[in-house]
Amino acid sequence: MAAPRKAKSTDNATRRRLIEATARVMRDEGYAAATSRRVAAEAGVKQALVYYYFPTMDDLFVEVLRAGADVALHRMRAALTDDDPLQVLWAINSDARVTSLNTEFMALANHRKAIRTELKTYAERVRDIETAAVTVALRARGVDLEEYPPVAISMLIAQTARSLCNEDTVGVTHGHAELRALIERQLHRLADPTPRS
Amino acid sequence: MAAPRKAKSTDNATRRRLIEATARVMRDEGYAAATSRRVAAEAGVKQALVYYYFPTMDDLFVEVLRAGADVALHRMRAALTDDDPLQVLWAINSDARVTSLNTEFMALANHRKAIRTELKTYAERVRDIETAAVTVALRARGVDLEEYPPVAISMLIAQTARSLCNEDTVGVTHGHAELRALIERQLHRLADPTPRS
DNA sequence: GTCTATAATTAGATAGAC
DNA sequence: GTCTATCTAATTATAGAC
């Protein structure tokens, strides 16, 4: 295997540019704006070429979803060996580029079966790896895993970060400082295992 | 004022049916499916009539948003005098009919200025009234409002409930039982003011 | 107030030249 | 592989009859 590049001809530069362009349009203008003509223009090609790489627009959307989920999975796996997986989990889900796309796919999944199925599959894979990372972190800190189930802590951190991000996007920021501070205090409580009623 | 009904001729039955029909379509099939023809059919009228009541589709969307926000505000105001505002806050945001619409508007707001502006306005009004209700509840229970700022507790409860609902909609349920149990335990901790480090 | 009819625009998708 | 050109269908919005 002298040439790991170009292993698959389908892994083309144009194909990749179309996926990235679609993600960009979805983030900036919403999924409804991600038409074949719009994403083709964004990628610098003509509209018909979209259908050379993707049979339907839904197929393109699914590929965008997979690419995004793969990046998230990769980052979380790296976090497994990190000093502080909880902080990594918070940071990943505080990335507006990630959460904006997530919101669009959540809405898209509401009325497209193909995307709902794919979203479910990847959401559960991401949750599993996140839970594994949080389990490592909590166990290392001597936290009672019965009272603070890693899967619940993982969801709480991820969803709170995402919610703050989503609100920022539409310009709602009231209460954000207080919630961030509260979360940080609670994370430190977990890190410093003393109390519990 | 013998006839409080029909005070405004714009408060028509047809107009109201159009707003309700639009909300229904948005919930069930997403905002992209809420076309003038689709909502007209759902309301049992012809397409062109939509434009008699609403200048543009965006105007219709804004009215749907207002109607939904008014209901939420009304429920939360009632909760101010309730036994347990925290439970009411959780219950309201666990209603799939509310949270599905909310997700759609969040996505819509991403690329329509008129809706983003309106969403921001109502989100902040809802947050204020929710915070007031939570303040009442926490104070009555002797909770330290510095360590647990009502606005933060309010956001945490509302956003966690909404997140669980949204995931249910797309079929993701893993970890839900654990997170619900954790939230309930924490709510009881707040209700029974003993520990804190 | 509700309708029919239609204009103007835009979408997804395909055929075929190069 | 990328293009031009085009088809079909659906959309928003308007004009005008009743």
Short mmCIF file of C-alpha atoms (C1' of nucleotides) in Angstrom, two decimals:
data_model
loop_
_atom_site.label_atom_id
_atom_site.label_comp_id
_atom_site.label_asym_id
_atom_site.label_seq_id
_atom_site.Cartn_x
_atom_site.Cartn_y
_atom_site.Cartn_z
CA MET A 1 0.00 0.00 0.00
CA ALA A 2 2.23 2.78 -1.19
CA ALA A 3 -0.58 5.23 -1.88
CA PRO A 4 -3.06 5.55 0.97
CA ARG A 5 -4.46 8.60 -0.79
CA LYS A 6 -7.11 8.09 -3.42
CA ALA A 7 -7.91 4.66 -2.02
CA LYS A 8 -11.47 5.21 -3.10
CA SER A 9 -12.23 7.24 -6.14
CA THR A 10 -15.51 8.21 -4.49
CA ASP A 11 -13.47 10.01 -1.83
CA ASN A 12 -13.03 12.81 -4.29
CA ALA A 13 -12.07 16.39 -3.56
CA THR A 14 -15.23 17.66 -5.25
CA ARG A 15 -17.39 15.27 -3.29
CA ARG A 16 -15.78 16.42 -0.06
CA ARG A 17 -16.19 20.07 -1.04
CA LEU A 18 -19.90 19.47 -1.67
CA ILE A 19 -20.33 17.95 1.79
CA GLU A 20 -18.48 20.82 3.44
CA ALA A 21 -20.40 23.40 1.42
CA THR A 22 -23.70 21.83 2.43
CA ALA A 23 -22.72 21.88 6.09
CA ARG A 24 -21.78 25.54 5.78
CA VAL A 25 -25.06 26.52 4.14
CA MET A 26 -27.09 24.53 6.69
CA ARG A 27 -25.27 26.21 9.57
CA ASP A 28 -25.51 29.73 8.18
CA GLU A 29 -28.93 29.74 6.55
CA GLY A 30 -30.77 26.63 7.69
CA TYR A 31 -31.44 23.32 5.97
CA ALA A 32 -34.20 24.79 3.82
CA ALA A 33 -31.58 26.96 2.13
CA ALA A 34 -29.40 23.96 1.30
CA THR A 35 -30.76 23.42 -2.21
CA SER A 36 -28.79 21.69 -4.93
CA ARG A 37 -28.17 25.00 -6.70
CA ARG A 38 -27.13 26.78 -3.50
CA VAL A 39 -24.63 24.16 -2.34
CA ALA A 40 -23.24 23.74 -5.86
CA ALA A 41 -22.57 27.48 -6.03
CA GLU A 42 -21.00 27.37 -2.56
CA ALA A 43 -18.71 24.54 -3.71
CA GLY A 44 -17.92 26.28 -7.00
CA VAL A 45 -19.50 23.72 -9.32
CA LYS A 46 -22.69 23.45 -11.35
CA GLN A 47 -26.00 22.22 -9.97
CA ALA A 48 -26.26 19.00 -11.98
CA LEU A 49 -22.94 17.78 -10.61
CA VAL A 50 -24.53 17.36 -7.20
CA TYR A 51 -26.59 14.50 -8.62
CA TYR A 52 -23.51 12.84 -10.06
CA TYR A 53 -22.14 12.37 -6.54
CA PHE A 54 -25.42 12.00 -4.64
CA PRO A 55 -28.56 10.29 -6.01
CA THR A 56 -30.86 12.58 -4.04
CA MET A 57 -30.50 15.58 -1.73
CA ASP A 58 -31.39 13.37 1.22
CA ASP A 59 -28.36 11.22 0.44
CA LEU A 60 -26.21 14.33 0.55
CA PHE A 61 -27.74 15.36 3.90
CA VAL A 62 -27.03 11.91 5.33
CA GLU A 63 -23.38 12.21 4.27
CA VAL A 64 -23.12 15.61 5.97
CA LEU A 65 -24.56 14.07 9.12
CA ARG A 66 -22.10 11.15 9.00
CA ALA A 67 -19.12 13.42 8.45
CA GLY A 68 -20.11 15.60 11.42
CA ALA A 69 -20.75 12.61 13.67
CA ASP A 70 -17.43 11.07 12.71
CA VAL A 71 -15.60 14.21 13.74
CA ALA A 72 -17.45 14.29 17.06
CA LEU A 73 -16.74 10.61 17.69
CA HIS A 74 -13.07 11.10 16.89
CA ARG A 75 -12.78 14.01 19.31
CA MET A 76 -14.55 12.13 22.10
CA ARG A 77 -12.35 9.04 21.65
CA ALA A 78 -9.32 11.29 22.03
CA ALA A 79 -10.88 12.67 25.20
CA LEU A 80 -10.92 9.20 26.73
CA THR A 81 -7.20 9.53 27.42
CA ASP A 82 -7.40 13.22 28.29
CA ASP A 83 -6.85 14.79 31.70
CA ASP A 84 -10.41 16.01 31.95
CA PRO A 85 -13.00 14.35 29.69
CA LEU A 86 -15.78 16.38 31.34
CA GLN A 87 -14.21 19.62 30.17
CA VAL A 88 -13.72 18.17 26.69
CA LEU A 89 -17.35 17.10 26.58
CA TRP A 90 -18.40 20.60 27.57
CA ALA A 91 -16.06 22.19 25.03
CA ILE A 92 -17.20 20.02 22.11
CA ASN A 93 -20.84 20.81 22.77
CA SER A 94 -20.07 24.50 23.19
CA ASP A 95 -18.84 24.71 19.59
CA ALA A 96 -21.45 26.71 17.68
CA ARG A 97 -20.43 25.02 14.42
CA VAL A 98 -21.37 21.66 15.90
CA THR A 99 -24.54 22.64 17.74
CA SER A 100 -26.02 24.71 14.92
CA LEU A 101 -25.73 21.76 12.57
CA ASN A 102 -27.19 19.52 15.24
CA THR A 103 -30.27 21.71 15.57
CA GLU A 104 -30.80 21.68 11.81
CA PHE A 105 -30.58 17.89 11.68
CA MET A 106 -32.93 17.56 14.63
CA ALA A 107 -35.51 19.61 12.73
CA LEU A 108 -34.78 17.79 9.47
CA ALA A 109 -35.22 14.43 11.20
CA ASN A 110 -38.72 15.52 12.18
CA HIS A 111 -39.99 14.90 8.68
CA ARG A 112 -37.48 12.77 6.81
CA LYS A 113 -37.31 9.13 7.70
CA ALA A 114 -33.88 8.49 6.15
CA ILE A 115 -32.35 11.24 8.26
CA ARG A 116 -34.20 10.30 11.44
CA THR A 117 -32.85 6.76 11.18
CA GLU A 118 -29.31 7.96 10.58
CA LEU A 119 -29.50 10.56 13.35
CA LYS A 120 -30.69 7.96 15.83
CA THR A 121 -27.85 5.59 14.93
CA TYR A 122 -25.15 8.22 15.32
CA ALA A 123 -26.69 9.88 18.38
CA GLU A 124 -26.53 6.58 20.22
CA ARG A 125 -22.96 5.87 19.13
CA VAL A 126 -21.90 9.34 20.26
CA ARG A 127 -23.70 8.89 23.57
CA ASP A 128 -22.00 5.55 24.19
CA ILE A 129 -18.52 6.92 23.66
CA GLU A 130 -19.31 10.04 25.70
CA THR A 131 -20.61 7.87 28.52
CA ALA A 132 -17.44 5.79 28.42
CA ALA A 133 -15.31 8.92 28.72
CA VAL A 134 -17.38 10.28 31.60
CA THR A 135 -17.26 6.92 33.38
CA VAL A 136 -13.47 7.04 33.28
CA ALA A 137 -13.46 10.57 34.64
CA LEU A 138 -15.96 9.98 37.45
CA ARG A 139 -14.37 6.71 38.54
CA ALA A 140 -10.92 8.34 38.69
CA ARG A 141 -12.42 10.95 41.00
CA GLY A 142 -14.09 8.43 43.26
CA VAL A 143 -17.60 9.58 42.44
CA ASP A 144 -20.49 7.30 43.38
CA LEU A 145 -21.58 6.00 39.96
CA GLU A 146 -24.94 4.87 41.34
CA GLU A 147 -25.94 8.32 42.49
CA TYR A 148 -24.35 10.04 39.48
CA PRO A 149 -24.80 7.67 36.52
CA PRO A 150 -22.21 8.57 33.87
CA VAL A 151 -24.78 8.46 31.08
CA ALA A 152 -26.93 11.03 32.91
CA ILE A 153 -23.98 13.30 33.71
CA SER A 154 -22.84 13.02 30.13
CA MET A 155 -26.27 14.00 28.79
CA LEU A 156 -26.60 16.86 31.25
CA ILE A 157 -23.27 18.42 30.32
CA ALA A 158 -23.73 17.97 26.58
CA GLN A 159 -27.30 19.21 26.46
CA THR A 160 -26.69 22.21 28.68
CA ALA A 161 -23.75 23.31 26.56
CA ARG A 162 -25.78 22.84 23.39
CA SER A 163 -28.75 24.76 24.76
CA LEU A 164 -26.58 27.73 25.69
CA CYS A 165 -25.06 27.66 22.21
CA ASN A 166 -28.42 27.50 20.49
CA GLU A 167 -29.71 30.43 22.48
CA ASP A 168 -26.61 32.46 21.71
CA THR A 169 -27.30 31.90 18.03
CA VAL A 170 -30.71 33.56 18.21
CA GLY A 171 -29.47 36.29 20.53
CA VAL A 172 -30.87 35.07 23.84
CA THR A 173 -28.20 35.38 26.53
CA HIS A 174 -30.08 36.25 29.72
CA GLY A 175 -29.18 33.87 32.57
CA HIS A 176 -26.27 32.31 30.69
CA ALA A 177 -23.61 33.57 33.08
CA GLU A 178 -25.48 32.18 36.08
CA LEU A 179 -26.02 28.78 34.47
CA ARG A 180 -22.40 28.48 33.36
CA ALA A 181 -21.23 29.32 36.86
CA LEU A 182 -23.61 26.78 38.39
CA ILE A 183 -22.39 24.04 36.06
CA GLU A 184 -18.78 24.83 36.86
CA ARG A 185 -19.49 24.65 40.60
CA GLN A 186 -21.22 21.31 40.18
CA LEU A 187 -18.35 19.95 38.07
CA HIS A 188 -15.96 20.94 40.85
CA ARG A 189 -18.21 19.22 43.38
CA LEU A 190 -17.86 16.04 41.36
CA ALA A 191 -14.13 16.54 41.12
CA ASP A 192 -13.84 16.97 44.88
CA PRO A 193 -15.76 14.07 46.43
CA THR A 194 -16.73 15.13 49.93
CA PRO A 195 -20.43 15.71 50.71
CA ARG A 196 -23.68 14.03 49.59
CA SER A 197 -26.71 13.98 51.90
CA MET B 1 -69.83 45.86 26.51
CA ALA B 2 -72.51 43.26 26.17
CA ALA B 3 -70.67 41.19 23.59
CA PRO B 4 -67.02 40.49 24.48
CA ARG B 5 -66.99 37.98 21.64
CA LYS B 6 -66.17 39.25 18.18
CA ALA B 7 -64.49 42.30 19.64
CA LYS B 8 -62.07 42.19 16.75
CA SER B 9 -63.19 40.93 13.43
CA THR B 10 -59.61 39.83 12.80
CA ASP B 11 -60.02 37.34 15.66
CA ASN B 12 -61.92 35.17 13.28
CA ALA B 13 -62.59 31.46 13.54
CA THR B 14 -60.93 30.85 10.19
CA ARG B 15 -57.90 32.85 11.17
CA ARG B 16 -57.59 30.86 14.37
CA ARG B 17 -58.02 27.60 12.50
CA LEU B 18 -55.23 28.58 10.12
CA ILE B 19 -52.88 29.26 13.02
CA GLU B 20 -53.73 25.97 14.67
CA ALA B 21 -53.42 24.09 11.40
CA THR B 22 -49.98 25.60 10.80
CA ALA B 23 -48.81 24.62 14.27
CA ARG B 24 -50.04 21.08 13.67
CA VAL B 25 -48.25 20.75 10.33
CA MET B 26 -45.03 22.22 11.74
CA ARG B 27 -45.09 19.78 14.64
CA ASP B 28 -45.88 16.72 12.55
CA GLU B 29 -43.89 17.36 9.39
CA GLY B 30 -41.55 20.25 10.04
CA TYR B 31 -41.70 23.89 9.07
CA ALA B 32 -40.67 23.18 5.49
CA ALA B 33 -43.92 21.27 5.04
CA ALA B 34 -45.99 24.19 6.29
CA THR B 35 -46.73 25.64 2.84
CA SER B 36 -49.74 27.80 2.12
CA ARG B 37 -51.48 24.93 0.29
CA ARG B 38 -50.72 22.41 3.02
CA VAL B 39 -51.98 24.53 5.93
CA ALA B 40 -55.02 25.66 3.93
CA ALA B 41 -55.96 22.03 3.28
CA GLU B 42 -55.38 21.22 6.94
CA ALA B 43 -57.70 24.07 7.93
CA GLY B 44 -60.28 23.09 5.31
CA VAL B 45 -60.02 26.24 3.18
CA LYS B 46 -58.44 27.18 -0.14
CA GLN B 47 -54.84 28.28 -0.53
CA ALA B 48 -55.45 31.87 -1.51
CA LEU B 49 -57.40 32.53 1.67
CA VAL B 50 -54.19 32.26 3.67
CA TYR B 51 -53.06 35.51 2.05
CA TYR B 52 -56.27 37.23 2.96
CA TYR B 53 -55.46 36.77 6.65
CA PHE B 54 -51.67 36.91 6.49
CA PRO B 55 -49.66 39.10 4.10
CA THR B 56 -46.82 36.57 3.89
CA MET B 57 -46.10 33.10 5.22
CA ASP B 58 -43.58 34.61 7.66
CA ASP B 59 -46.39 36.67 9.18
CA LEU B 60 -48.34 33.47 9.70
CA PHE B 61 -45.32 31.80 11.34
CA VAL B 62 -44.90 34.75 13.68
CA GLU B 63 -48.55 34.47 14.73
CA VAL B 64 -48.10 30.76 15.44
CA LEU B 65 -45.07 31.60 17.56
CA ARG B 66 -46.98 34.26 19.49
CA ALA B 67 -49.94 31.99 20.13
CA GLY B 68 -47.67 29.24 21.47
CA ALA B 69 -45.70 31.65 23.63
CA ASP B 70 -48.90 33.16 25.04
CA VAL B 71 -50.09 29.71 26.11
CA ALA B 72 -46.74 28.97 27.77
CA LEU B 73 -46.75 32.36 29.53
CA HIS B 74 -50.29 31.79 30.76
CA ARG B 75 -49.42 28.37 32.17
CA MET B 76 -46.33 29.66 33.92
CA ARG B 77 -48.19 32.58 35.48
CA ALA B 78 -50.67 30.10 36.88
CA ALA B 79 -47.75 28.12 38.27
CA LEU B 80 -46.65 31.11 40.32
CA THR B 81 -49.43 30.35 42.79
CA ASP B 82 -49.06 26.60 42.47
CA ASP B 83 -47.80 24.23 45.15
CA ASP B 84 -44.75 23.25 43.15
CA PRO B 85 -43.67 25.59 40.32
CA LEU B 86 -40.60 23.42 39.68
CA GLN B 87 -42.78 20.45 38.79
CA VAL B 88 -44.98 22.66 36.60
CA LEU B 89 -41.90 23.99 34.82
CA TRP B 90 -40.74 20.42 34.21
CA ALA B 91 -44.19 19.34 33.03
CA ILE B 92 -44.66 22.22 30.58
CA ASN B 93 -41.30 21.55 28.97
CA SER B 94 -41.98 17.82 28.84
CA ASP B 95 -44.96 18.40 26.55
CA ALA B 96 -43.97 17.11 23.11
CA ARG B 97 -46.45 19.44 21.46
CA VAL B 98 -44.61 22.42 22.92
CA THR B 99 -41.03 21.26 22.46
CA SER B 100 -41.46 20.02 18.89
CA LEU B 101 -42.78 23.41 17.86
CA ASN B 102 -39.95 25.06 19.76
CA THR B 103 -37.35 23.07 17.82
CA GLU B 104 -38.92 24.05 14.52
CA PHE B 105 -38.92 27.72 15.43
CA MET B 106 -35.32 27.50 16.62
CA ALA B 107 -34.35 26.16 13.18
CA LEU B 108 -36.59 28.66 11.39
CA ALA B 109 -35.05 31.52 13.35
CA ASN B 110 -31.67 30.52 11.95
CA HIS B 111 -32.45 32.05 8.61
CA ARG B 112 -35.42 34.36 8.98
CA LYS B 113 -34.81 37.67 10.69
CA ALA B 114 -38.46 38.39 11.47
CA ILE B 115 -38.80 35.11 13.33
CA ARG B 116 -35.48 35.39 15.12
CA THR B 117 -36.49 38.79 16.49
CA GLU B 118 -39.87 37.51 17.63
CA LEU B 119 -38.40 34.35 19.14
CA LYS B 120 -35.88 36.37 21.13
CA THR B 121 -38.56 38.65 22.51
CA TYR B 122 -40.81 35.82 23.66
CA ALA B 123 -37.98 33.59 24.90
CA GLU B 124 -36.90 36.34 27.26
CA ARG B 125 -40.42 37.03 28.48
CA VAL B 126 -40.94 33.32 29.13
CA ARG B 127 -37.62 33.10 30.95
CA ASP B 128 -38.47 36.06 33.17
CA ILE B 129 -41.76 34.59 34.29
CA GLU B 130 -40.22 31.15 34.76
CA THR B 131 -37.47 32.67 36.85
CA ALA B 132 -40.02 34.48 38.98
CA ALA B 133 -41.87 31.23 39.63
CA VAL B 134 -38.68 29.37 40.50
CA THR B 135 -37.58 32.18 42.80
CA VAL B 136 -40.82 31.83 44.74
CA ALA B 137 -40.35 28.07 45.01
CA LEU B 138 -36.69 28.16 46.08
CA ARG B 139 -37.22 30.94 48.58
CA ALA B 140 -40.13 29.07 50.18
CA ARG B 141 -37.83 26.10 50.60
CA GLY B 142 -35.04 28.09 52.15
CA VAL B 143 -32.60 27.45 49.31
CA ASP B 144 -29.51 29.64 49.06
CA LEU B 145 -30.33 31.80 46.03
CA GLU B 146 -26.69 32.79 45.61
CA GLU B 147 -25.48 29.25 45.15
CA TYR B 148 -28.56 28.19 43.18
CA PRO B 149 -29.61 31.26 41.12
CA PRO B 150 -33.28 30.82 40.15
CA VAL B 151 -32.62 31.78 36.54
CA ALA B 152 -30.02 29.01 36.25
CA ILE B 153 -32.23 26.40 37.92
CA SER B 154 -35.09 27.47 35.70
CA MET B 155 -33.00 27.07 32.52
CA LEU B 156 -31.61 23.75 33.65
CA ILE B 157 -35.01 22.23 34.33
CA ALA B 158 -36.61 23.60 31.16
CA GLN B 159 -33.75 22.67 28.86
CA THR B 160 -33.30 19.19 30.25
CA ALA B 161 -37.00 18.43 29.86
CA ARG B 162 -36.96 19.80 26.32
CA SER B 163 -33.88 17.82 25.36
CA LEU B 164 -35.41 14.56 26.57
CA CYS B 165 -38.56 15.34 24.61
CA ASN B 166 -36.66 16.16 21.44
CA GLU B 167 -34.72 12.93 21.64
CA ASP B 168 -37.89 10.94 22.22
CA THR B 169 -39.24 12.42 19.01
CA VAL B 170 -36.40 11.00 16.93
CA GLY B 171 -36.40 7.72 18.80
CA VAL B 172 -33.34 8.19 20.99
CA THR B 173 -34.15 7.07 24.54
CA HIS B 174 -30.91 5.59 25.88
CA GLY B 175 -29.96 7.13 29.23
CA HIS B 176 -33.29 8.90 29.67
CA ALA B 177 -34.35 6.90 32.73
CA GLU B 178 -31.05 7.67 34.46
CA LEU B 179 -31.21 11.38 33.69
CA ARG B 180 -34.84 11.68 34.82
CA ALA B 181 -34.00 9.94 38.08
CA LEU B 182 -31.00 12.20 38.63
CA ILE B 183 -33.07 15.33 38.07
CA GLU B 184 -35.73 14.10 40.48
CA ARG B 185 -33.11 13.42 43.14
CA GLN B 186 -31.65 16.90 42.70
CA LEU B 187 -35.09 18.51 42.86
CA HIS B 188 -35.67 16.71 46.13
CA ARG B 189 -32.30 17.90 47.40
CA LEU B 190 -33.44 21.46 46.73
CA ALA B 191 -36.76 20.75 48.43
CA ASP B 192 -35.01 19.41 51.52
CA PRO B 193 -32.34 21.94 52.44
CA THR B 194 -29.72 20.09 54.46
CA PRO B 195 -26.24 19.57 52.94
CA ARG B 196 -23.99 21.66 50.68
CA SER B 197 -20.21 21.46 51.01
"C1'" DG C 1 -64.96 36.32 3.26
"C1'" DT C 2 -64.07 32.74 0.13
"C1'" DC C 3 -63.33 31.23 -4.17
"C1'" DT C 4 -60.99 30.20 -9.23
"C1'" DA C 5 -57.29 31.11 -12.09
"C1'" DT C 6 -52.89 32.32 -13.00
"C1'" DA C 7 -48.28 34.72 -12.95
"C1'" DA C 8 -43.55 34.42 -11.51
"C1'" DT C 9 -40.15 31.80 -9.28
"C1'" DT C 10 -37.75 27.97 -7.73
"C1'" DA C 11 -37.08 23.24 -6.52
"C1'" DG C 12 -35.33 18.25 -7.52
"C1'" DA C 13 -33.96 15.47 -10.98
"C1'" DT C 14 -32.57 13.74 -15.86
"C1'" DA C 15 -30.49 13.65 -20.80
"C1'" DG C 16 -26.92 14.12 -23.31
"C1'" DA C 17 -22.72 16.95 -25.19
"C1'" DC C 18 -17.85 17.29 -24.30
"C1'" DG D 1 -16.04 14.23 -14.27
"C1'" DT D 2 -18.22 18.39 -15.46
"C1'" DC D 3 -21.03 20.92 -18.15
"C1'" DT D 4 -25.57 23.00 -20.70
"C1'" DA D 5 -30.22 22.54 -21.26
"C1'" DT D 6 -34.54 21.11 -19.97
"C1'" DC D 7 -38.66 18.72 -17.75
"C1'" DT D 8 -41.91 18.41 -14.10
"C1'" DA D 9 -43.76 19.72 -10.04
"C1'" DA D 10 -44.40 22.71 -6.22
"C1'" DT D 11 -44.09 27.30 -4.12
"C1'" DT D 12 -45.41 32.23 -2.93
"C1'" DA D 13 -48.24 35.67 -4.09
"C1'" DT D 14 -51.74 38.39 -6.84
"C1'" DA D 15 -56.11 39.55 -9.65
"C1'" DG D 16 -60.51 39.42 -9.85
"C1'" DA D 17 -65.26 36.82 -9.85
"C1'" DC D 18 -68.99 35.87 -6.60
#
